[in-house]
mmCIF file of C-alpha atoms in Angstrom:
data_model
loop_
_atom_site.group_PDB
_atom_site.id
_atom_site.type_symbol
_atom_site.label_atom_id
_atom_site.label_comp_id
_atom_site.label_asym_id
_atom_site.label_seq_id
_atom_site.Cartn_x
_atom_site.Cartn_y
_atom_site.Cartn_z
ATOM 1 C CA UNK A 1 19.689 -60.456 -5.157
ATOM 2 C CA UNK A 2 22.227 -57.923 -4.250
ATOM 3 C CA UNK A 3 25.558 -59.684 -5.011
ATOM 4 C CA UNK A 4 28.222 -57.798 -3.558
ATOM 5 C CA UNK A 5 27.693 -54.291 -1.706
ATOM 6 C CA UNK A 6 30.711 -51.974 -1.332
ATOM 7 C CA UNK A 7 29.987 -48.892 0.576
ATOM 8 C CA UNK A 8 30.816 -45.756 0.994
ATOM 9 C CA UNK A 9 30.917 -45.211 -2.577
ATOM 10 C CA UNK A 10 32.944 -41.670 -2.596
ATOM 11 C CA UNK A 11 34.997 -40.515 0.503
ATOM 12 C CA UNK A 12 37.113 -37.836 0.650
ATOM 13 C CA UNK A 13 39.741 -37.936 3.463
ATOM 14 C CA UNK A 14 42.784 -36.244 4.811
ATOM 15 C CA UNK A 15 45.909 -37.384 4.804
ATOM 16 C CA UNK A 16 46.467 -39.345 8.104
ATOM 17 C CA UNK A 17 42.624 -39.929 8.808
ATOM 18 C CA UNK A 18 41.263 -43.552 9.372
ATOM 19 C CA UNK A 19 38.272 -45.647 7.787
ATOM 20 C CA UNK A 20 36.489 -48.085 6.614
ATOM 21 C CA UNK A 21 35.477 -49.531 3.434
ATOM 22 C CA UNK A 22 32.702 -52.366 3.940
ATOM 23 C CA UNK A 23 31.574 -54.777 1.763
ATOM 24 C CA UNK A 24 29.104 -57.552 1.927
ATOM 25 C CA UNK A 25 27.875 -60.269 -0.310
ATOM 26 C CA UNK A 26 24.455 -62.281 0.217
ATOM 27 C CA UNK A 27 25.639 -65.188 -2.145
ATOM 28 C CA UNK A 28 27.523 -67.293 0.761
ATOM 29 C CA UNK A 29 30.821 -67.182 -0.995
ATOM 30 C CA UNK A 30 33.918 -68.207 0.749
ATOM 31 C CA UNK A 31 36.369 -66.055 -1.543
ATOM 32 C CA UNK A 32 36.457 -62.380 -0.749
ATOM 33 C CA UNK A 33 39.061 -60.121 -1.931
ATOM 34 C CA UNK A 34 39.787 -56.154 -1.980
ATOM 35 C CA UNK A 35 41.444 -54.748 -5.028
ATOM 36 C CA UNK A 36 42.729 -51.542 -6.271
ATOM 37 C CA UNK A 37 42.551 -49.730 -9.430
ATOM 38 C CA UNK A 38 44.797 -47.372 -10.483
ATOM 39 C CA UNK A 39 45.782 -45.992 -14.242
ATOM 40 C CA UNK A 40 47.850 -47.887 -16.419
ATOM 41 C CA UNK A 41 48.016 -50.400 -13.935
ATOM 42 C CA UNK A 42 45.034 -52.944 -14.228
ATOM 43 C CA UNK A 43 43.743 -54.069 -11.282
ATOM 44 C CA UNK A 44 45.982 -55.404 -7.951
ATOM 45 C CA UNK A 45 45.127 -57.644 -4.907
ATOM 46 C CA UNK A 46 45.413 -55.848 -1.634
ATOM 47 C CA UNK A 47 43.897 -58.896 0.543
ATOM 48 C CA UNK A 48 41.606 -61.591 0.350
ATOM 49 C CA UNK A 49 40.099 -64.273 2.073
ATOM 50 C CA UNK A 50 39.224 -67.612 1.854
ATOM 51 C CA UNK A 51 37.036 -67.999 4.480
ATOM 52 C CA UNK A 52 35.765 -66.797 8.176
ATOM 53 C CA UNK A 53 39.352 -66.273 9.820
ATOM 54 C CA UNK A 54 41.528 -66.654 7.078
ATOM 55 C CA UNK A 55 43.169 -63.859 5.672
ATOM 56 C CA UNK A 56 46.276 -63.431 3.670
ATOM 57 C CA UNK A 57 47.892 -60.750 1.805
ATOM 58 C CA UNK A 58 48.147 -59.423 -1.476
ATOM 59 C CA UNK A 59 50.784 -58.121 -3.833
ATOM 60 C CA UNK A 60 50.099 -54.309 -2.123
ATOM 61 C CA UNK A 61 48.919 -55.162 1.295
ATOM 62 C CA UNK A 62 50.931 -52.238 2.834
ATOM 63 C CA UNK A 63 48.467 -49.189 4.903
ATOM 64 C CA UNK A 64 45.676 -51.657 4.783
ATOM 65 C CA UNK A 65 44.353 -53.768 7.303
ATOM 66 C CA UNK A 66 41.303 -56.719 6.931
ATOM 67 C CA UNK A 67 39.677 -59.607 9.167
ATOM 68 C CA UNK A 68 36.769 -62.015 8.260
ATOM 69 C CA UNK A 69 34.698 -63.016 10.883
ATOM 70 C CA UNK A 70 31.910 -63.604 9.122
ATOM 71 C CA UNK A 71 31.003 -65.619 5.636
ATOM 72 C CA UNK A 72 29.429 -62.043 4.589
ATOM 73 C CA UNK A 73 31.701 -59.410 5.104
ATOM 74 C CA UNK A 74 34.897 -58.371 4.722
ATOM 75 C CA UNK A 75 35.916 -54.766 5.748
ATOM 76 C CA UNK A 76 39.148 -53.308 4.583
ATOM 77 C CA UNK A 77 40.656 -50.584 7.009
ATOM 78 C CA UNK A 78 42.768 -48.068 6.214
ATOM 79 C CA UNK A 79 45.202 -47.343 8.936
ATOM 80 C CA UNK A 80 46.322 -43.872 8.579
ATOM 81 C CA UNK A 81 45.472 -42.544 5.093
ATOM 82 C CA UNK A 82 47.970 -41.147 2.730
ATOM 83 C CA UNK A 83 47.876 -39.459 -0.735
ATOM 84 C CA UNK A 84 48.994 -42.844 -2.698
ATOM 85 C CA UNK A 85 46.161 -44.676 -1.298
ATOM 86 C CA UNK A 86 43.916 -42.233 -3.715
ATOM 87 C CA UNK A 87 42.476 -45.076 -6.114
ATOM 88 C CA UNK A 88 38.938 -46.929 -6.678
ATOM 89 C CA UNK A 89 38.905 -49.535 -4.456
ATOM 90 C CA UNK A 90 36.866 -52.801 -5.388
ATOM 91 C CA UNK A 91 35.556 -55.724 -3.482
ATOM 92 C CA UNK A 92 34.959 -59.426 -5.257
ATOM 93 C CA UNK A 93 33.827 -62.900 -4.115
ATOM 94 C CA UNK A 94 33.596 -66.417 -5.619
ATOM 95 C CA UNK A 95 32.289 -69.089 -4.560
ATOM 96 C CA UNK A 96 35.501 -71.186 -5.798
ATOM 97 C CA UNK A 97 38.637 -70.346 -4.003
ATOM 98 C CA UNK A 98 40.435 -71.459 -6.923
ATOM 99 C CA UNK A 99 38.551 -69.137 -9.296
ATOM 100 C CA UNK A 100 38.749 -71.549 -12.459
ATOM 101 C CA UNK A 101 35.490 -73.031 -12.354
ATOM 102 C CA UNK A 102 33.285 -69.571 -10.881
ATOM 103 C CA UNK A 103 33.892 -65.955 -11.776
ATOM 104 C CA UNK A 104 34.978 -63.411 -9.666
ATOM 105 C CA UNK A 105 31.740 -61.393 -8.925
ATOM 106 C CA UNK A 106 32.429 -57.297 -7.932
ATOM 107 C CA UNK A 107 30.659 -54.475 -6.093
ATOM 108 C CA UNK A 108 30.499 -51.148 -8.044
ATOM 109 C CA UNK A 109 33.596 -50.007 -6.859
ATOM 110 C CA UNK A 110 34.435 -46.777 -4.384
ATOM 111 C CA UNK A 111 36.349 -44.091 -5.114
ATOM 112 C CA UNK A 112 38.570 -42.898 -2.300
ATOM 113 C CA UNK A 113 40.770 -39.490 -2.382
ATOM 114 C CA UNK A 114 43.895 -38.789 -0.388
ATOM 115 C CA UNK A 115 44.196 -35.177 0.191
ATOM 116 C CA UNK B 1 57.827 -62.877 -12.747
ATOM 117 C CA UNK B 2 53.708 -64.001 -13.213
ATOM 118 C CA UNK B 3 52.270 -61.239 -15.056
ATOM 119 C CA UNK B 4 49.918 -59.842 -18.224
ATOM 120 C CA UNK B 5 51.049 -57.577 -20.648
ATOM 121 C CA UNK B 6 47.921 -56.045 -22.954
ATOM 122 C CA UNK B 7 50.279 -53.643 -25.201
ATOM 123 C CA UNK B 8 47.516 -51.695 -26.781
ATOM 124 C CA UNK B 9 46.620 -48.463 -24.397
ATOM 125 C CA UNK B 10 43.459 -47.923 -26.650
ATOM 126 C CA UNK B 11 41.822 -48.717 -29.845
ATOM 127 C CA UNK B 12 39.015 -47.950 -31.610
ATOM 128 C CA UNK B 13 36.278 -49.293 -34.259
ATOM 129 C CA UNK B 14 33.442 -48.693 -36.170
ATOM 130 C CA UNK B 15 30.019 -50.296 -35.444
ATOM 131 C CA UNK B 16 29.397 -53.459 -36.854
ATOM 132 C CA UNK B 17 33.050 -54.543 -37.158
ATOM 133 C CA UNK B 18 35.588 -56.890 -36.288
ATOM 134 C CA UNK B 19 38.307 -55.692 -33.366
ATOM 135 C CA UNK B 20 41.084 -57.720 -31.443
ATOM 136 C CA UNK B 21 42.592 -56.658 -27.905
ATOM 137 C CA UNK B 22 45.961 -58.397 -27.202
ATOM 138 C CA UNK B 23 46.987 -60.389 -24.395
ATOM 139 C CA UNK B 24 50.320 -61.762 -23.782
ATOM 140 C CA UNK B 25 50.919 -63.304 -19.956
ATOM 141 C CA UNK B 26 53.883 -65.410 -18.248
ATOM 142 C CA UNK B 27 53.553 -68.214 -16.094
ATOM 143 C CA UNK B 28 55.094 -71.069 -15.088
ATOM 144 C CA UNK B 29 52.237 -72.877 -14.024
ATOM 145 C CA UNK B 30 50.670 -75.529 -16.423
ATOM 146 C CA UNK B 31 47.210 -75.536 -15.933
ATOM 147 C CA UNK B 32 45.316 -72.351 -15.244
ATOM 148 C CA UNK B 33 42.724 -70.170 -15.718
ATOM 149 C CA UNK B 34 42.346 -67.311 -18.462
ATOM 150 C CA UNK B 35 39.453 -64.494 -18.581
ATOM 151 C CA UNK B 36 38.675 -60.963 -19.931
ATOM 152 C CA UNK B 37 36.767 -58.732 -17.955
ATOM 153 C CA UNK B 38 34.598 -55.464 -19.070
ATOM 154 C CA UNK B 39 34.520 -52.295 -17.269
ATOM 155 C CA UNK B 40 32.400 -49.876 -18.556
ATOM 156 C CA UNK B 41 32.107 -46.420 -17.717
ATOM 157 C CA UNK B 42 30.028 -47.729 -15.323
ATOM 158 C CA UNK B 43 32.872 -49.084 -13.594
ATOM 159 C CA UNK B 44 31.022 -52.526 -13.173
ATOM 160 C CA UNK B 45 33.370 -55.222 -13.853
ATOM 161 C CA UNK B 46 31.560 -57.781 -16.175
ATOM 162 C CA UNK B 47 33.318 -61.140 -17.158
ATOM 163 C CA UNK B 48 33.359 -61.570 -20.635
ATOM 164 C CA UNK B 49 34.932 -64.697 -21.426
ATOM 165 C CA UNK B 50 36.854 -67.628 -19.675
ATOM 166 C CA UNK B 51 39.698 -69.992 -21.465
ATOM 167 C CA UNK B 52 40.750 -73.130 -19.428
ATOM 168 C CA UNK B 53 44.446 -73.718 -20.266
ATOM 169 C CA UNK B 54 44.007 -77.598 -20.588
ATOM 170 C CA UNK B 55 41.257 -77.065 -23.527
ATOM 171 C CA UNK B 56 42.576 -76.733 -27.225
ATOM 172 C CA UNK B 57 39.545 -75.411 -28.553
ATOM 173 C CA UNK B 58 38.931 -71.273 -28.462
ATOM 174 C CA UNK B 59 36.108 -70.329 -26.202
ATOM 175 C CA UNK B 60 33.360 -68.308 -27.478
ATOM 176 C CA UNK B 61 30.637 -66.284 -25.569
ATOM 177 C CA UNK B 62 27.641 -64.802 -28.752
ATOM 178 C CA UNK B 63 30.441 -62.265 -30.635
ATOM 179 C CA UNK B 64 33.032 -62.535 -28.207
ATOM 180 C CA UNK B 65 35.812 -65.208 -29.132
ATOM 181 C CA UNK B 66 39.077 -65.786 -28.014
ATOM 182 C CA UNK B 67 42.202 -67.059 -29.625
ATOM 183 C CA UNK B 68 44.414 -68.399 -27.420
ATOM 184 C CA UNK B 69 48.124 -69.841 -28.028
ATOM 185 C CA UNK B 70 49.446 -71.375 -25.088
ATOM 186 C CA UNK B 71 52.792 -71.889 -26.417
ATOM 187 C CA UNK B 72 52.987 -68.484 -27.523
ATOM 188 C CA UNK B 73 51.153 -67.230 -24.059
ATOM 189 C CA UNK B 74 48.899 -65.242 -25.937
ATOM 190 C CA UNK B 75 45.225 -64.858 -25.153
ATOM 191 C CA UNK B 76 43.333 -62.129 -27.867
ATOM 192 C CA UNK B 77 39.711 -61.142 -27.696
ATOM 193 C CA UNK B 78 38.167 -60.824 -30.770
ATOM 194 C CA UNK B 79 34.903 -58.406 -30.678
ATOM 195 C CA UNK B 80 32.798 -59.335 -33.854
ATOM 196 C CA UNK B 81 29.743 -56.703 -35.414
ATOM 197 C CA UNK B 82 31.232 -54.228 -32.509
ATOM 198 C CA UNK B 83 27.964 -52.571 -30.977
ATOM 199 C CA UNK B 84 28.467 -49.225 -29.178
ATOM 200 C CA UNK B 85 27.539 -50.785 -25.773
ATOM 201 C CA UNK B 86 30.577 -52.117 -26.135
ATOM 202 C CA UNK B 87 33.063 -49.132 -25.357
ATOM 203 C CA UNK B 88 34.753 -50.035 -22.454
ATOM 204 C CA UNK B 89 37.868 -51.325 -20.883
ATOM 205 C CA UNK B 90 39.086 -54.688 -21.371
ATOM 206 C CA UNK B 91 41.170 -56.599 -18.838
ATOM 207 C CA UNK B 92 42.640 -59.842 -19.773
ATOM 208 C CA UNK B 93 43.377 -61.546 -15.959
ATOM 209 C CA UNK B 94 44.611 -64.826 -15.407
ATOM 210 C CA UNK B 95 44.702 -66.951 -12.058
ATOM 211 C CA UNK B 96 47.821 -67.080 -10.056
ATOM 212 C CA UNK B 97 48.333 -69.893 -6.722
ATOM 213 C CA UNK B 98 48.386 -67.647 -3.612
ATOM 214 C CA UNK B 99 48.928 -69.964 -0.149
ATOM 215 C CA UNK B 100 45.322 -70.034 0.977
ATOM 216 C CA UNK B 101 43.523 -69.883 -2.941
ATOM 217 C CA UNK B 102 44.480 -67.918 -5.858
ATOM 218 C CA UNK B 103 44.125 -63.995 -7.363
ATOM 219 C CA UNK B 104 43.422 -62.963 -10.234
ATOM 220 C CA UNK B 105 46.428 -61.008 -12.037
ATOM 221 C CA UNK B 106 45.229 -58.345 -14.033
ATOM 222 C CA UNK B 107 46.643 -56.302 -17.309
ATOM 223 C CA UNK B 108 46.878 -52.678 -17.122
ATOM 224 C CA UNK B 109 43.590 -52.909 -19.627
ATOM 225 C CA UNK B 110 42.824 -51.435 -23.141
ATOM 226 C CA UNK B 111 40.374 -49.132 -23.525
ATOM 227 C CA UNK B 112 38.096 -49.868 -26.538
ATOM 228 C CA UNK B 113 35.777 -47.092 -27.742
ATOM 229 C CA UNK B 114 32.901 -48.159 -30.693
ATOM 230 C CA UNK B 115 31.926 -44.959 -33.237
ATOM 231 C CA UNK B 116 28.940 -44.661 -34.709
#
């Protein structure tokens, strides 16, 4: 079972450059959501999803762009890269929207730099 | 404001004993959902432990306990006969009521390294 797959798992890009991060999760989860990590400040909610076609934002949404139109995957684009999107980026699901009764399962995490 | 506040940057301990990470949070909500997540250097986040607001009674996962004061907003971890697999950082998180489902709102983590 491969829970949740986040790939590429190291990018380097330049400042203004465009991608995508993919992630995928075989355990038919409605709840997918991208977070960053940066030091000192924990973990924070960039978008997430509660289902094919539903999409909302986050607390730092801004540069980043998402759509669900599948159950399994949930892409998150960067538009036009800048330095202070450098960060580890991590993809979760659940398969309660609500995430009181089911954990919050994550990929390994990728690490993108802004140069 | 909804947040978590874990005031301890990083701590340490010696193998086989007893540590606590601190967790204060804010909400205004009245039922939730409270958890501490692992990351080690790995960077795999592992949940450690989940608290349901409602329940009175401390949850406990093998050496992992919590003690949680809802009045107080305080949710601690206590790590009992600390093993070196567990250096890592801990996140205390708690569930916050987006529109279309909730997030989890994380602390800025403490860092927890076991010596030998």
């Amino acid at each position: 079972n491969a829970g949740v797959t986040q790939t590429p798992k190291f990018q380097v890009l330049k400042t203004g450059q465009s991608m995508t991060l993919q992630c995928a999760q075989d355990m038919n989860h409605e709840y997918m959501s991208w977070y960053r990590q940066d030091p000192g400040m924990g973990l924070r909610l960039i978008h997430y999803s509660v289902g094919a076609g539903i999409t909302d934002q986050g607390e730092v949404p801004n540069g980043y762009n998402v759509s669900r139109s599948t159950t399994e995957d949930f892409p998150l684009r960067l538009l036009s890269a800048a330095p202070s999107q450098t960060s580890v980026y991590f993809c979760a699901s659940s398969s309660d929207r609500g995430l009181g009764t089911g954990e919050l399962f994550f990929g390994e995490g990728s690490r993108l730099t802004v140069l | 404001a909804q947040t978590v506040t874990q005031s301890q940057p990083e701590m340490s301990v010696q193998e086989a004993e007893t540590v606590t990470l601190s967790c204060t949070y804010d909400t205004s909500e009245n039922n939730y959902y409270l958890f501490w997540y692992k990351q080690p250097p790995s960077r795999q986040m592992i949940l450690v432990i989940r608290q349901e607001a409602y329940k009175q009674q401390n949850a406990t996962e093998n050496r992992f306990s919590v003690n949680f004061q809802k009045a107080a907003k305080s949710f601690s971890l206590k790590i009992s006969d600390s093993q070196l697999g567990d250096t890592a950082m801990y996140f205390c998180a708690f569930v916050r009521a987006m529109e279309y489902g909730n997030k989890l709102v994380f602390g800025a983590g403490t860092i927890l390294r076991v010596k030998s």
